[in-house]
Every structure is written in structure tokens, then in C-alpha cells.
GROMACS .gro file of C-alpha atoms in nm:
model
  321
    1UNK     CA    1   1.497  -0.703  -0.308
    2UNK     CA    2   1.174  -0.839  -0.451
    3UNK     CA    3   0.980  -0.917  -0.134
    4UNK     CA    4   0.780  -0.594  -0.189
    5UNK     CA    5   0.620  -0.481  -0.515
    6UNK     CA    6   0.782  -0.186  -0.689
    7UNK     CA    7   0.473   0.023  -0.754
    8UNK     CA    8   0.634   0.360  -0.824
    9UNK     CA    9   0.912   0.504  -1.039
   10UNK     CA   10   1.095   0.593  -0.717
   11UNK     CA   11   1.082   0.238  -0.577
   12UNK     CA   12   1.334   0.078  -0.812
   13UNK     CA   13   1.589   0.356  -0.756
   14UNK     CA   14   1.557   0.315  -0.380
   15UNK     CA   15   1.596  -0.063  -0.406
   16UNK     CA   16   1.909  -0.033  -0.622
   17UNK     CA   17   2.061   0.215  -0.376
   18UNK     CA   18   1.982  -0.011  -0.081
   19UNK     CA   19   2.121  -0.316  -0.260
   20UNK     CA   20   2.441  -0.128  -0.342
   21UNK     CA   21   2.477  -0.015   0.019
   22UNK     CA   22   2.429  -0.370   0.152
   23UNK     CA   23   2.671  -0.527  -0.098
   24UNK     CA   24   2.945  -0.270  -0.035
   25UNK     CA   25   2.895  -0.290   0.342
   26UNK     CA   26   2.929  -0.669   0.330
   27UNK     CA   27   3.243  -0.640   0.117
   28UNK     CA   28   3.404  -0.397   0.363
   29UNK     CA   29   3.292  -0.614   0.655
   30UNK     CA   30   3.450  -0.921   0.490
   31UNK     CA   31   3.774  -0.731   0.425
   32UNK     CA   32   3.802  -0.603   0.783
   33UNK     CA   33   3.723  -0.932   0.951
   34UNK     CA   34   3.932  -1.124   0.698
   35UNK     CA   35   4.237  -0.914   0.786
   36UNK     CA   36   4.162  -0.959   1.156
   37UNK     CA   37   4.150  -1.339   1.124
   38UNK     CA   38   4.465  -1.337   0.909
   39UNK     CA   39   4.657  -1.139   1.169
   40UNK     CA   40   4.529  -1.357   1.454
   41UNK     CA   41   4.666  -1.662   1.275
   42UNK     CA   42   4.995  -1.502   1.173
   43UNK     CA   43   5.072  -1.354   1.514
   44UNK     CA   44   4.923  -1.625   1.732
   45UNK     CA   45   5.104  -1.747   2.041
   46UNK     CA   46   5.386  -1.990   1.959
   47UNK     CA   47   5.523  -1.806   1.658
   48UNK     CA   48   5.886  -1.715   1.709
   49UNK     CA   49   5.978  -1.353   1.772
   50UNK     CA   50   6.200  -1.346   1.466
   51UNK     CA   51   5.919  -1.460   1.234
   52UNK     CA   52   5.678  -1.210   1.386
   53UNK     CA   53   5.933  -0.929   1.349
   54UNK     CA   54   5.998  -1.022   0.987
   55UNK     CA   55   5.626  -1.016   0.907
   56UNK     CA   56   5.582  -0.682   1.082
   57UNK     CA   57   5.863  -0.529   0.877
   58UNK     CA   58   5.664  -0.600   0.561
   59UNK     CA   59   5.374  -0.381   0.675
   60UNK     CA   60   5.248  -0.164   0.386
   61UNK     CA   61   5.112   0.179   0.469
   62UNK     CA   62   5.033   0.221   0.102
   63UNK     CA   63   4.792  -0.074   0.109
   64UNK     CA   64   4.611   0.055   0.418
   65UNK     CA   65   4.578   0.407   0.281
   66UNK     CA   66   4.461   0.272  -0.056
   67UNK     CA   67   4.178   0.052   0.074
   68UNK     CA   68   4.068   0.310   0.333
   69UNK     CA   69   4.056   0.582   0.068
   70UNK     CA   70   3.874   0.354  -0.176
   71UNK     CA   71   3.599   0.265   0.073
   72UNK     CA   72   3.566   0.630   0.177
   73UNK     CA   73   3.521   0.734  -0.187
   74UNK     CA   74   3.265   0.458  -0.248
   75UNK     CA   75   3.057   0.548   0.057
   76UNK     CA   76   3.075   0.917  -0.029
   77UNK     CA   77   2.946   0.828  -0.374
   78UNK     CA   78   2.654   0.646  -0.213
   79UNK     CA   79   2.589   0.952   0.000
   80UNK     CA   80   2.571   1.175  -0.310
   81UNK     CA   81   2.345   0.922  -0.483
   82UNK     CA   82   2.110   0.912  -0.181
   83UNK     CA   83   2.112   1.292  -0.158
   84UNK     CA   84   2.007   1.320  -0.520
   85UNK     CA   85   1.716   1.079  -0.462
   86UNK     CA   86   1.616   1.271  -0.148
   87UNK     CA   87   1.613   1.606  -0.329
   88UNK     CA   88   1.412   1.467  -0.622
   89UNK     CA   89   1.161   1.321  -0.375
   90UNK     CA   90   1.069   1.670  -0.256
   91UNK     CA   91   1.046   1.846  -0.592
   92UNK     CA   92   0.712   1.752  -0.747
   93UNK     CA   93   0.641   1.832  -1.112
   94UNK     CA   94   0.429   2.141  -1.179
   95UNK     CA   95   0.140   1.929  -1.312
   96UNK     CA   96   0.118   1.701  -1.008
   97UNK     CA   97  -0.226   1.632  -0.864
   98UNK     CA   98  -0.239   1.789  -0.516
   99UNK     CA   99  -0.408   1.587  -0.243
  100UNK     CA  100  -0.436   1.690   0.121
  101UNK     CA  101  -0.369   1.425   0.386
  102UNK     CA  102  -0.444   1.487   0.754
  103UNK     CA  103  -0.338   1.246   1.026
  104UNK     CA  104  -0.556   1.217   1.336
  105UNK     CA  105  -0.566   0.961   1.613
  106UNK     CA  106  -0.620   0.709   1.461
  107UNK     CA  107  -0.716   0.769   1.101
  108UNK     CA  108  -0.603   0.929   0.775
  109UNK     CA  109  -0.835   1.196   0.631
  110UNK     CA  110  -0.796   1.260   0.257
  111UNK     CA  111  -0.922   1.564   0.062
  112UNK     CA  112  -0.912   1.599  -0.316
  113UNK     CA  113  -0.915   1.922  -0.520
  114UNK     CA  114  -1.262   1.841  -0.651
  115UNK     CA  115  -1.406   1.834  -0.298
  116UNK     CA  116  -1.414   1.455  -0.259
  117UNK     CA  117  -1.323   1.327   0.087
  118UNK     CA  118  -1.223   0.989   0.224
  119UNK     CA  119  -1.112   0.833   0.550
  120UNK     CA  120  -0.842   0.564   0.545
  121UNK     CA  121  -0.851   0.540   0.166
  122UNK     CA  122  -0.650   0.712  -0.105
  123UNK     CA  123  -0.726   0.688  -0.478
  124UNK     CA  124  -0.474   0.798  -0.743
  125UNK     CA  125  -0.434   0.746  -1.118
  126UNK     CA  126  -0.151   0.535  -1.256
  127UNK     CA  127   0.124   0.716  -1.445
  128UNK     CA  128   0.047   1.066  -1.314
  129UNK     CA  129   0.253   1.249  -1.051
  130UNK     CA  130   0.071   1.301  -0.722
  131UNK     CA  131   0.175   1.553  -0.459
  132UNK     CA  132   0.066   1.494  -0.099
  133UNK     CA  133   0.042   1.781   0.149
  134UNK     CA  134   0.066   1.616   0.491
  135UNK     CA  135  -0.028   1.756   0.830
  136UNK     CA  136  -0.156   1.634   1.167
  137UNK     CA  137  -0.438   1.749   1.392
  138UNK     CA  138  -0.293   1.615   1.715
  139UNK     CA  139   0.039   1.429   1.757
  140UNK     CA  140   0.333   1.332   1.535
  141UNK     CA  141   0.243   1.060   1.284
  142UNK     CA  142   0.444   0.904   1.003
  143UNK     CA  143   0.299   0.846   0.658
  144UNK     CA  144   0.440   0.535   0.489
  145UNK     CA  145   0.354   0.336   0.176
  146UNK     CA  146   0.615   0.057   0.153
  147UNK     CA  147   0.518  -0.048  -0.200
  148UNK     CA  148   0.603   0.304  -0.323
  149UNK     CA  149   0.912   0.335  -0.098
  150UNK     CA  150   0.790   0.667   0.045
  151UNK     CA  151   0.783   0.768   0.410
  152UNK     CA  152   0.762   1.102   0.588
  153UNK     CA  153   0.692   1.244   0.932
  154UNK     CA  154   0.356   1.421   0.968
  155UNK     CA  155   0.376   1.710   1.214
  156UNK     CA  156   0.098   1.901   1.392
  157UNK     CA  157   0.031   2.247   1.252
  158UNK     CA  158   0.280   2.217   0.964
  159UNK     CA  159   0.263   2.108   0.602
  160UNK     CA  160   0.505   1.843   0.477
  161UNK     CA  161   0.523   1.771   0.105
  162UNK     CA  162   0.578   1.435  -0.062
  163UNK     CA  163   0.519   1.315  -0.417
  164UNK     CA  164   0.520   0.997  -0.624
  165UNK     CA  165   0.416   0.853  -0.958
  166UNK     CA  166   0.245   0.515  -0.931
  167UNK     CA  167   0.344   0.272  -1.205
  168UNK     CA  168   0.129  -0.028  -1.116
  169UNK     CA  169  -0.245  -0.056  -1.063
  170UNK     CA  170  -0.383  -0.235  -0.760
  171UNK     CA  171  -0.431  -0.190  -0.387
  172UNK     CA  172  -0.145  -0.126  -0.144
  173UNK     CA  173  -0.126  -0.076   0.230
  174UNK     CA  174  -0.063   0.260   0.390
  175UNK     CA  175   0.066   0.281   0.747
  176UNK     CA  176   0.147   0.516   1.031
  177UNK     CA  177   0.498   0.412   1.137
  178UNK     CA  178   0.533   0.651   1.432
  179UNK     CA  179   0.388   0.534   1.763
  180UNK     CA  180   0.100   0.775   1.820
  181UNK     CA  181  -0.102   0.626   2.105
  182UNK     CA  182  -0.304   0.321   2.199
  183UNK     CA  183  -0.471   0.289   1.859
  184UNK     CA  184  -0.150   0.322   1.660
  185UNK     CA  185  -0.168  -0.031   1.517
  186UNK     CA  186  -0.513   0.045   1.371
  187UNK     CA  187  -0.399   0.356   1.185
  188UNK     CA  188  -0.378   0.195   0.843
  189UNK     CA  189  -0.535   0.278   0.509
  190UNK     CA  190  -0.552   0.150   0.153
  191UNK     CA  191  -0.397   0.312  -0.153
  192UNK     CA  192  -0.585   0.226  -0.471
  193UNK     CA  193  -0.406   0.293  -0.799
  194UNK     CA  194  -0.645   0.308  -1.095
  195UNK     CA  195  -0.615   0.357  -1.469
  196UNK     CA  196  -0.714   0.698  -1.604
  197UNK     CA  197  -1.066   0.596  -1.708
  198UNK     CA  198  -1.151   0.428  -1.378
  199UNK     CA  199  -1.005   0.718  -1.181
  200UNK     CA  200  -1.214   0.973  -1.373
  201UNK     CA  201  -1.521   0.759  -1.311
  202UNK     CA  202  -1.442   0.735  -0.942
  203UNK     CA  203  -1.402   1.114  -0.913
  204UNK     CA  204  -1.737   1.168  -1.082
  205UNK     CA  205  -1.916   0.915  -0.862
  206UNK     CA  206  -1.762   1.019  -0.529
  207UNK     CA  207  -1.977   1.267  -0.333
  208UNK     CA  208  -1.845   1.623  -0.323
  209UNK     CA  209  -1.993   1.947  -0.192
  210UNK     CA  210  -1.815   2.171  -0.441
  211UNK     CA  211  -1.447   2.188  -0.517
  212UNK     CA  212  -1.195   2.246  -0.240
  213UNK     CA  213  -1.119   2.592  -0.381
  214UNK     CA  214  -1.490   2.683  -0.383
  215UNK     CA  215  -1.524   2.581  -0.020
  216UNK     CA  216  -1.212   2.782   0.060
  217UNK     CA  217  -1.352   3.090  -0.114
  218UNK     CA  218  -1.665   3.079   0.101
  219UNK     CA  219  -1.451   3.029   0.409
  220UNK     CA  220  -1.231   3.324   0.307
  221UNK     CA  221  -1.536   3.550   0.327
  222UNK     CA  222  -1.700   3.389   0.631
  223UNK     CA  223  -1.381   3.408   0.840
  224UNK     CA  224  -1.335   3.777   0.769
  225UNK     CA  225  -1.021   3.738   0.557
  226UNK     CA  226  -1.170   3.952   0.281
  227UNK     CA  227  -1.197   4.243   0.524
  228UNK     CA  228  -0.821   4.301   0.503
  229UNK     CA  229  -0.683   4.094   0.217
  230UNK     CA  230  -0.765   4.179  -0.141
  231UNK     CA  231  -0.859   3.887  -0.362
  232UNK     CA  232  -0.991   3.865  -0.717
  233UNK     CA  233  -1.346   3.962  -0.624
  234UNK     CA  234  -1.347   4.048  -0.254
  235UNK     CA  235  -1.133   4.344  -0.149
  236UNK     CA  236  -1.171   4.624   0.106
  237UNK     CA  237  -0.998   4.853  -0.143
  238UNK     CA  238  -0.844   4.708  -0.456
  239UNK     CA  239  -0.586   4.987  -0.463
  240UNK     CA  240  -0.496   4.992  -0.092
  241UNK     CA  241  -0.277   4.714   0.042
  242UNK     CA  242  -0.136   4.911   0.337
  243UNK     CA  243  -0.308   4.696   0.599
  244UNK     CA  244  -0.239   4.352   0.457
  245UNK     CA  245  -0.099   4.199   0.138
  246UNK     CA  246  -0.318   4.119  -0.156
  247UNK     CA  247  -0.379   3.750  -0.211
  248UNK     CA  248  -0.377   3.791  -0.589
  249UNK     CA  249  -0.054   3.648  -0.722
  250UNK     CA  250   0.084   3.576  -0.373
  251UNK     CA  251   0.116   3.200  -0.417
  252UNK     CA  252   0.451   3.114  -0.571
  253UNK     CA  253   0.591   3.466  -0.531
  254UNK     CA  254   0.898   3.576  -0.336
  255UNK     CA  255   0.812   3.735  -0.001
  256UNK     CA  256   1.041   3.944   0.222
  257UNK     CA  257   0.954   3.892   0.590
  258UNK     CA  258   0.971   4.144   0.872
  259UNK     CA  259   1.297   3.993   0.999
  260UNK     CA  260   1.461   4.044   0.658
  261UNK     CA  261   1.448   3.683   0.544
  262UNK     CA  262   1.316   3.605   0.195
  263UNK     CA  263   1.106   3.299   0.121
  264UNK     CA  264   0.871   3.159  -0.143
  265UNK     CA  265   0.499   3.167  -0.069
  266UNK     CA  266   0.425   2.799  -0.125
  267UNK     CA  267   0.143   2.597   0.029
  268UNK     CA  268   0.334   2.546   0.354
  269UNK     CA  269   0.396   2.922   0.380
  270UNK     CA  270   0.025   2.999   0.337
  271UNK     CA  271  -0.070   2.735   0.593
  272UNK     CA  272   0.182   2.861   0.851
  273UNK     CA  273   0.087   3.224   0.791
  274UNK     CA  274  -0.270   3.148   0.896
  275UNK     CA  275  -0.169   2.959   1.211
  276UNK     CA  276   0.134   3.164   1.316
  277UNK     CA  277   0.114   3.510   1.153
  278UNK     CA  278   0.396   3.685   1.348
  279UNK     CA  279   0.657   3.444   1.211
  280UNK     CA  280   0.539   3.505   0.852
  281UNK     CA  281   0.459   3.875   0.866
  282UNK     CA  282   0.566   4.072   0.560
  283UNK     CA  283   0.818   4.351   0.594
  284UNK     CA  284   0.584   4.612   0.442
  285UNK     CA  285   0.292   4.560   0.681
  286UNK     CA  286   0.277   4.684   1.040
  287UNK     CA  287  -0.070   4.546   1.113
  288UNK     CA  288  -0.047   4.213   1.298
  289UNK     CA  289  -0.286   3.944   1.181
  290UNK     CA  290  -0.456   3.735   1.454
  291UNK     CA  291  -0.379   3.364   1.468
  292UNK     CA  292  -0.646   3.119   1.357
  293UNK     CA  293  -0.490   2.829   1.549
  294UNK     CA  294  -0.772   2.644   1.722
  295UNK     CA  295  -1.029   2.838   1.518
  296UNK     CA  296  -0.988   2.664   1.183
  297UNK     CA  297  -0.954   2.287   1.150
  298UNK     CA  298  -0.698   2.134   0.915
  299UNK     CA  299  -0.977   2.057   0.668
  300UNK     CA  300  -1.063   2.429   0.659
  301UNK     CA  301  -0.697   2.525   0.617
  302UNK     CA  302  -0.664   2.289   0.322
  303UNK     CA  303  -0.964   2.453   0.156
  304UNK     CA  304  -0.826   2.803   0.217
  305UNK     CA  305  -0.485   2.713   0.075
  306UNK     CA  306  -0.649   2.557  -0.230
  307UNK     CA  307  -0.848   2.878  -0.289
  308UNK     CA  308  -0.545   3.106  -0.246
  309UNK     CA  309  -0.354   2.897  -0.500
  310UNK     CA  310  -0.621   2.972  -0.762
  311UNK     CA  311  -0.551   3.346  -0.724
  312UNK     CA  312  -0.215   3.300  -0.895
  313UNK     CA  313  -0.327   3.208  -1.248
  314UNK     CA  314   0.026   3.203  -1.388
  315UNK     CA  315   0.109   2.906  -1.164
  316UNK     CA  316  -0.094   2.585  -1.195
  317UNK     CA  317  -0.243   2.524  -0.849
  318UNK     CA  318  -0.226   2.147  -0.907
  319UNK     CA  319  -0.443   1.951  -1.143
  320UNK     CA  320  -0.736   1.804  -0.966
  321UNK     CA  321  -0.923   1.593  -1.218
   0.00000   0.00000   0.00000
């Protein structure tokens, strides 16, 4: 499976799994059709009834059970192997660089922690884990980089997480693989993998209007969030959290919701809480927060989430530079 470059640590594992699945499937296919052809020849028209009866009497249930059980065990092993790869693919390391990716007909908008922004281009350093937070402004898209063997649906109003570690420098194509309208075929971008020195130089040279967290902090105040939610410097009453939860230490903590469910306040939780507050309302707070759906763009939500992550100093919000 060498028709595509293996540009990530994940790519080789995916290729080996796929090769194993194809080889085993071909072996089972050959066994099944081989037995079919053998029985067609042995029991073809013209063979005497006595010969056919004698052959039938030698039928071995043990053989059938053995090869059926063996193939079942092999395919179940492949299933467990694929499950392990799937789970690993959604558990980024704590020191992963966090980059926000927003799909929009028909472009990819990229935001970096340092405030740099791009359209249809993604720059990452080689050898460092990168976590992508994916969302869409309009319809369902699908983010795919074949050289890295990563692919994930991108849904409107929701964060999806994906991570990778690039192992090879160079430029690779990035696609939308979900039909999303007339301009779907034009929704492509370029991933550029750079060495550490070049990546640092690119970050310093790319225009930025302050870090993403700084923009989010200003937005936190301008949107009136600080009127109810306590933060590190902006709080209606640092000792009173009866109206709304404090944002300090919220990210990464365990939250009990009004319906009794418990969840972890990750980036997706923060994003969804802003757009759909009733579904994420805490059990200890009767005040209902208004929805900001249609008020804040996905770029603004990314900045807010980045700021709220900085209010939990015990957890690294994601290395940006």
C-alpha cells in the first residue's frame, strides 16, 4: 500500500490494518469459492448415486466448525485492532498544539492559538502532536488528509476532535469528502508540514491581531459574559456564583448537569454550552442562560473557548507556539 505517502505515525498502522483485512478477506474468499468449485465438480450431473452418497457420508462437521470458528476469531481480532486505533485517534496528548478548523461553503478557515488565520492552508510542525477542533458554519462537511490517513465528519454547531503527528515534511492535499453543494469539488486546501525552525519563523511572520485567547477575553467582556460568570479578573461578585458558574477552573473539570448526567467540561462542552445552554445547564443553577446561536460566529466561539481554557492553569490549554 505505497501509492500514498505515509506522512504520519498513524498512517503506517492504518495501512497495516487495511493490508491485513484485504489479505484475510481474500483468503476466506478463496476458501469459500474453492469449496464451491470442488463440490460442483464432485457432485456434477453424471456421477452415480452410490458415489455421491459415499462422498456425502464423509462430510466432516468438525472441519466446518473449525474453519468457521477460525475466521470468526481472526475477524474479531481485526475488529479489536481497529477499535484500538480508533480510540487512540481521539485521545490527543496533553501537549498537542490546538488548531481550530471551520468548514464553510466552500473553504476551510484555520485559526491558530497565536491569532494567526488562514484560508485553505494549514501549517504544522513535524514531529509534534496537533489537535484539530473541527466545526462547520453551514452544512455537513468531511475533513480528510489522505497522506495522514485521517478523516472525520464536520458538523454544524458542534466540535469534533481529531489529532495527528506529522512525520514527514512537505505539502499534502486536504479535501472535503462529503458532498456539500455545487462548489464541493473546489473545497480543497494544502497542509504544509515544516521543521521546527521554519514553523517558528512562519508563526512570527504571519499576521496576527493578538492571540486567540486575548481576542476571546475581549469578546467575553463585550458580549456580557462577565456580567454573570466570574473569571480571573472580571466577576460580578467573586464570592457569589449563585446565578452562573465561575469560569475559573471550569475547563477540564467534572460537571453535573440539571438532568443528573455528569460530563467533563472539554472544548466541545464549552462550545455547546454557548450555543445550546439548556442542554448543558448545571444542576446548581436555576438561571437559564440565553443562546448565542446566530449571534456569535464560529471564529468568535473559537476565541471564547481558547480564553476559557486559559482560566484552568492546572491544565495546559494546548501549546500554541
